[in-house]
Short mmCIF file of C-alpha atoms and ligand atoms in Angstrom, two decimals:
data_model
loop_
_atom_site.label_atom_id
_atom_site.label_comp_id
_atom_site.label_asym_id
_atom_site.label_seq_id
_atom_site.Cartn_x
_atom_site.Cartn_y
_atom_site.Cartn_z
CA MET A 1 -70.61 81.44 -26.53
CA LYS A 2 -74.21 82.58 -26.99
CA TYR A 3 -75.01 86.26 -26.10
CA ILE A 4 -78.39 87.07 -24.63
CA TYR A 5 -78.40 90.81 -24.25
CA ILE A 6 -80.78 93.20 -22.41
CA LYS A 7 -78.65 96.04 -23.61
CA ALA A 8 -76.04 95.21 -26.23
CA MET A 9 -72.53 95.52 -25.44
CA ASN A 10 -70.51 97.72 -27.70
CA ALA A 11 -67.77 96.18 -29.84
CA ARG A 12 -65.06 97.16 -27.33
CA GLN A 13 -66.90 95.64 -24.41
CA GLU A 14 -67.42 92.39 -26.50
CA ARG A 15 -63.83 92.21 -27.24
CA VAL A 16 -62.87 92.57 -23.55
CA VAL A 17 -65.38 89.89 -22.61
CA LYS A 18 -64.02 87.52 -25.22
CA LEU A 19 -60.49 88.13 -24.19
CA LEU A 20 -61.30 87.56 -20.59
CA ASP A 21 -62.77 84.11 -21.62
CA GLU A 22 -59.72 83.35 -23.67
CA ILE A 23 -57.19 84.28 -20.99
CA TYR A 24 -58.90 82.72 -18.02
CA PRO A 25 -60.77 79.60 -19.24
CA GLN A 26 -60.35 77.79 -16.09
CA ALA A 27 -61.24 80.61 -13.72
CA ARG A 28 -62.97 79.34 -10.57
CA ILE A 29 -63.58 79.95 -6.82
CA ALA A 30 -60.51 79.68 -4.74
CA LEU A 31 -62.25 78.89 -1.54
CA LYS A 32 -62.19 75.28 -0.37
CA TYR A 33 -65.45 73.61 0.77
CA LYS A 34 -67.29 70.22 0.38
CA SER A 35 -70.91 71.30 0.97
CA PRO A 36 -73.12 74.36 0.49
CA TRP A 37 -72.91 75.02 4.25
CA GLN A 38 -69.10 74.96 4.29
CA LEU A 39 -69.15 77.08 1.30
CA LEU A 40 -71.37 79.71 3.08
CA VAL A 41 -69.24 79.60 6.09
CA ALA A 42 -66.02 80.18 3.88
CA VAL A 43 -67.57 83.01 2.03
CA VAL A 44 -68.74 84.76 5.17
CA LEU A 45 -65.11 84.29 6.54
CA SER A 46 -63.64 85.79 3.35
CA ALA A 47 -64.92 89.36 3.93
CA GLN A 48 -61.96 91.53 4.30
CA CYS A 49 -59.71 88.50 4.32
CA THR A 50 -57.63 86.73 1.66
CA ASP A 51 -58.84 83.28 0.39
CA ASN A 52 -55.49 81.80 1.45
CA ILE A 53 -56.06 82.62 5.01
CA VAL A 54 -59.70 81.56 4.85
CA ASN A 55 -58.66 78.24 3.39
CA LYS A 56 -55.98 77.71 6.12
CA VAL A 57 -58.58 78.57 8.85
CA THR A 58 -61.40 76.42 7.42
CA GLU A 59 -58.98 73.40 7.01
CA ASN A 60 -59.09 73.16 10.93
CA LEU A 61 -62.56 74.57 11.27
CA PHE A 62 -64.20 72.06 9.00
CA HIS A 63 -62.25 69.27 10.75
CA LYS A 64 -63.71 70.45 14.15
CA TYR A 65 -67.13 71.33 13.22
CA LYS A 66 -68.32 68.50 10.95
CA THR A 67 -71.99 68.86 10.95
CA LEU A 68 -74.55 71.82 11.04
CA ASP A 69 -75.45 70.68 14.58
CA ASP A 70 -71.77 71.27 15.61
CA TYR A 71 -72.26 74.89 14.54
CA PHE A 72 -75.83 74.91 16.14
CA ASN A 73 -74.32 73.80 19.41
CA ALA A 74 -71.08 75.70 19.24
CA ASP A 75 -69.94 78.03 22.02
CA ILE A 76 -69.67 81.53 20.60
CA GLY A 77 -66.50 82.45 22.54
CA VAL A 78 -64.76 79.21 21.36
CA PHE A 79 -65.97 79.78 17.80
CA GLU A 80 -64.64 83.35 17.79
CA ASN A 81 -61.24 82.03 18.65
CA ASP A 82 -61.34 79.36 15.98
CA ILE A 83 -61.98 82.04 13.23
CA ARG A 84 -60.02 84.88 14.86
CA GLN A 85 -57.38 84.87 12.04
CA THR A 86 -59.77 85.98 9.42
CA GLY A 87 -60.57 89.24 11.18
CA PHE A 88 -63.86 90.98 12.23
CA TYR A 89 -64.21 87.52 14.02
CA ARG A 90 -66.90 88.59 16.49
CA ASN A 91 -69.34 89.71 13.88
CA LYS A 92 -68.51 86.72 11.53
CA ALA A 93 -68.96 84.26 14.51
CA LYS A 94 -72.30 85.82 15.37
CA ASN A 95 -73.69 85.63 11.84
CA ILE A 96 -72.37 82.12 11.10
CA LEU A 97 -73.81 80.70 14.35
CA LYS A 98 -77.20 82.57 13.84
CA ALA A 99 -77.18 81.37 10.25
CA ALA A 100 -76.65 77.71 11.38
CA ASN A 101 -79.71 78.15 13.67
CA LEU A 102 -81.86 79.40 10.86
CA VAL A 103 -80.72 76.93 8.39
CA LYS A 104 -81.36 74.16 10.92
CA THR A 105 -84.89 75.42 12.16
CA LYS A 106 -86.36 77.09 9.19
CA TYR A 107 -84.73 75.51 6.19
CA LYS A 108 -84.53 71.91 7.35
CA GLY A 109 -80.85 71.76 7.47
CA LEU A 110 -80.29 72.93 3.99
CA VAL A 111 -78.79 76.10 2.83
CA PRO A 112 -81.42 77.78 0.63
CA ASP A 113 -81.01 77.53 -3.11
CA ASN A 114 -82.81 80.71 -4.07
CA MET A 115 -82.01 84.38 -3.72
CA LYS A 116 -84.86 85.40 -1.64
CA ASP A 117 -84.36 82.79 1.12
CA ILE A 118 -80.65 82.85 1.21
CA LEU A 119 -80.70 86.72 1.67
CA SER A 120 -82.61 86.07 4.84
CA LEU A 121 -79.67 84.37 6.55
CA PRO A 122 -77.59 86.76 8.92
CA GLY A 123 -74.41 88.00 7.28
CA VAL A 124 -75.53 87.19 3.77
CA ALA A 125 -75.81 90.02 1.24
CA ARG A 126 -76.03 89.72 -2.52
CA LYS A 127 -72.27 89.01 -3.03
CA THR A 128 -72.24 86.14 -0.70
CA ALA A 129 -75.55 84.91 -2.04
CA ASN A 130 -74.40 84.99 -5.59
CA VAL A 131 -71.23 83.07 -4.74
CA VAL A 132 -73.07 80.41 -2.79
CA LEU A 133 -75.90 80.02 -5.28
CA GLY A 134 -73.75 79.91 -8.50
CA ASN A 135 -71.02 77.53 -6.99
CA ALA A 136 -73.17 75.22 -4.90
CA TYR A 137 -76.47 75.11 -7.03
CA ASN A 138 -75.55 76.36 -10.50
CA VAL A 139 -78.05 79.23 -10.00
CA GLU A 140 -77.02 82.35 -11.82
CA ASP A 141 -79.14 85.05 -10.40
CA GLY A 142 -76.70 87.82 -10.46
CA ILE A 143 -73.03 88.77 -10.42
CA ALA A 144 -70.90 88.68 -7.16
CA CYS A 145 -69.35 92.11 -6.90
CA ASP A 146 -66.29 91.77 -4.73
CA THR A 147 -63.43 94.34 -4.48
CA HIS A 148 -61.87 93.09 -7.90
CA VAL A 149 -65.23 93.13 -9.82
CA ILE A 150 -66.01 96.61 -8.42
CA ARG A 151 -62.67 97.94 -9.61
CA ILE A 152 -62.20 96.31 -12.78
CA SER A 153 -65.72 96.61 -14.15
CA GLN A 154 -65.05 100.35 -13.93
CA ARG A 155 -61.53 100.31 -15.32
CA LEU A 156 -62.72 98.20 -18.26
CA GLY A 157 -65.70 100.36 -19.01
CA LEU A 158 -68.14 97.59 -18.59
CA VAL A 159 -70.12 99.94 -16.26
CA ASN A 160 -70.63 103.71 -16.54
CA ILE A 161 -68.41 105.18 -13.77
CA ASN A 162 -70.76 108.10 -13.53
CA LYS A 163 -73.57 105.86 -12.38
CA VAL A 164 -71.83 103.71 -9.78
CA GLY A 165 -72.37 105.93 -6.72
CA GLY A 166 -69.52 106.48 -4.18
CA ARG A 167 -67.16 109.35 -3.59
CA LYS A 168 -63.59 108.05 -3.21
CA LYS A 169 -62.12 108.77 -6.62
CA ILE A 170 -58.89 107.07 -7.21
CA MET A 171 -56.92 109.03 -9.85
CA PHE A 172 -53.94 108.43 -12.01
CA ASN A 173 -52.01 110.60 -14.37
CA LYS A 174 -51.66 110.00 -18.16
CA ASN A 175 -50.22 112.46 -20.66
CA ASN A 176 -50.31 115.24 -17.89
CA GLN A 177 -54.05 114.66 -17.35
CA ASN A 178 -55.62 113.42 -14.11
CA ILE A 179 -57.97 110.54 -15.04
CA ILE A 180 -60.37 108.89 -12.69
CA ASP A 181 -59.08 105.27 -12.31
CA PHE A 182 -62.13 103.94 -10.41
CA ILE A 183 -64.42 104.96 -7.59
CA LYS A 184 -63.28 103.05 -4.46
CA ASP A 185 -66.64 102.99 -2.55
CA ALA A 186 -68.87 102.55 -5.53
CA ASP A 187 -72.05 100.86 -4.74
CA PRO A 188 -71.83 97.10 -5.53
CA ILE A 189 -75.64 96.94 -6.15
CA LYS A 190 -75.50 99.58 -8.75
CA ILE A 191 -72.48 97.86 -10.38
CA GLU A 192 -74.29 94.51 -10.41
CA ASN A 193 -77.36 95.94 -11.94
CA GLN A 194 -75.32 97.54 -14.76
CA LEU A 195 -73.25 94.34 -15.36
CA MET A 196 -76.52 92.24 -15.37
CA GLU A 197 -77.98 94.63 -18.00
CA VAL A 198 -74.95 94.51 -20.30
CA LEU A 199 -73.56 91.08 -19.99
CA PRO A 200 -75.33 88.06 -21.25
CA ARG A 201 -76.84 85.99 -18.38
CA ASN A 202 -75.16 82.80 -19.43
CA ILE A 203 -71.74 84.34 -18.62
CA TRP A 204 -72.53 86.04 -15.19
CA PHE A 205 -71.03 83.22 -13.17
CA LYS A 206 -67.85 82.52 -15.28
CA ILE A 207 -66.90 86.08 -15.85
CA THR A 208 -67.01 86.94 -12.20
CA TYR A 209 -64.12 84.48 -11.63
CA GLN A 210 -62.36 85.62 -14.76
CA ILE A 211 -62.44 89.35 -13.42
CA ILE A 212 -61.34 88.23 -10.08
CA ASP A 213 -58.33 86.32 -11.51
CA HIS A 214 -57.47 89.26 -13.66
CA GLY A 215 -57.51 91.47 -10.64
CA ARG A 216 -55.22 89.13 -8.68
CA ASN A 217 -52.75 88.62 -11.47
CA ILE A 218 -52.56 91.79 -13.49
CA CYS A 219 -55.03 94.60 -12.79
CA LYS A 220 -54.09 95.18 -9.24
CA ALA A 221 -55.52 97.97 -7.18
CA ARG A 222 -52.48 100.14 -6.62
CA ASN A 223 -50.25 99.24 -9.59
CA PRO A 224 -52.06 97.69 -12.46
CA LYS A 225 -49.48 95.96 -14.77
CA CYS A 226 -50.91 97.57 -17.95
CA ASN A 227 -47.78 96.80 -19.80
CA GLN A 228 -48.42 93.04 -19.30
CA CYS A 229 -51.98 93.18 -19.83
CA GLN A 230 -53.65 91.50 -22.80
CA LEU A 231 -56.64 93.70 -22.49
CA ASN A 232 -54.63 96.86 -22.88
CA ASP A 233 -55.58 97.78 -26.41
CA PHE A 234 -59.26 97.73 -25.34
CA CYS A 235 -59.05 99.31 -21.81
CA PRO A 236 -60.05 102.99 -21.39
CA SER A 237 -57.98 102.99 -18.20
CA SER A 238 -54.68 101.68 -19.56
CA ARG A 239 -51.86 103.74 -18.25
CA ILE A 240 -49.63 103.02 -21.25
S1 SF4 B 301 -54.87 97.81 -19.19
FE1 SF4 B 301 -54.25 98.22 -17.09
S2 SF4 B 301 -56.05 99.05 -16.11
FE2 SF4 B 301 -56.81 98.19 -18.07
S3 SF4 B 301 -57.38 95.99 -17.44
FE3 SF4 B 301 -55.29 95.96 -18.07
S4 SF4 B 301 -54.08 96.19 -16.04
FE4 SF4 B 301 -56.13 96.95 -15.72
#
């Protein structure tokens, strides 16, 4: 792995990054898709919803809506019903169908492959943009800060917890001391910017999925399994 720093990681952070790479060498996106457009739809649907439910919904959705025109011509009420299971379906339906319109009329039927244009699509903020650009086009222009990345980058001290914004401090007790575990409503943009400063650009894409896998398997929000965690010796938030 070749490191290209803006601000060098300290030795502990380097060890954490190396271990994540060793533990989760095959980490990848869990959403199923066959085109950049399908990926965009799946990522929009994944907000506040598990990837498993999204994959179940898109299995039928992608069968029913085969082309971009099928979305362009869709009836919003019917479409809402088709994605209802993913939650926040009214907003998601509105954004997806408006995005289909824009992709067809402004971008010649192709999901944009650059940050500026993809951010112009309704319902697409930096997290969605990073996921789509990285997976569909191999464009690493940032780090997708989902709930796992927000939590674990703080716990692992990859970002400075005093500079991530937010107010909802989640605490835990260790040796009769109350310690800030992470800030739940931290600003994803501040976290992304700090991660982009400290992590080498060539691992931005891969480490996103390594952190997500770690969050799903071990470093869970409520009860992190610190006694099973291979990062334990290097984690400032370890509970053991
Ligand atoms: S030691 Fe605990 S808090 Fe730290 S990364 Fe592992 S599971 Fe998460």
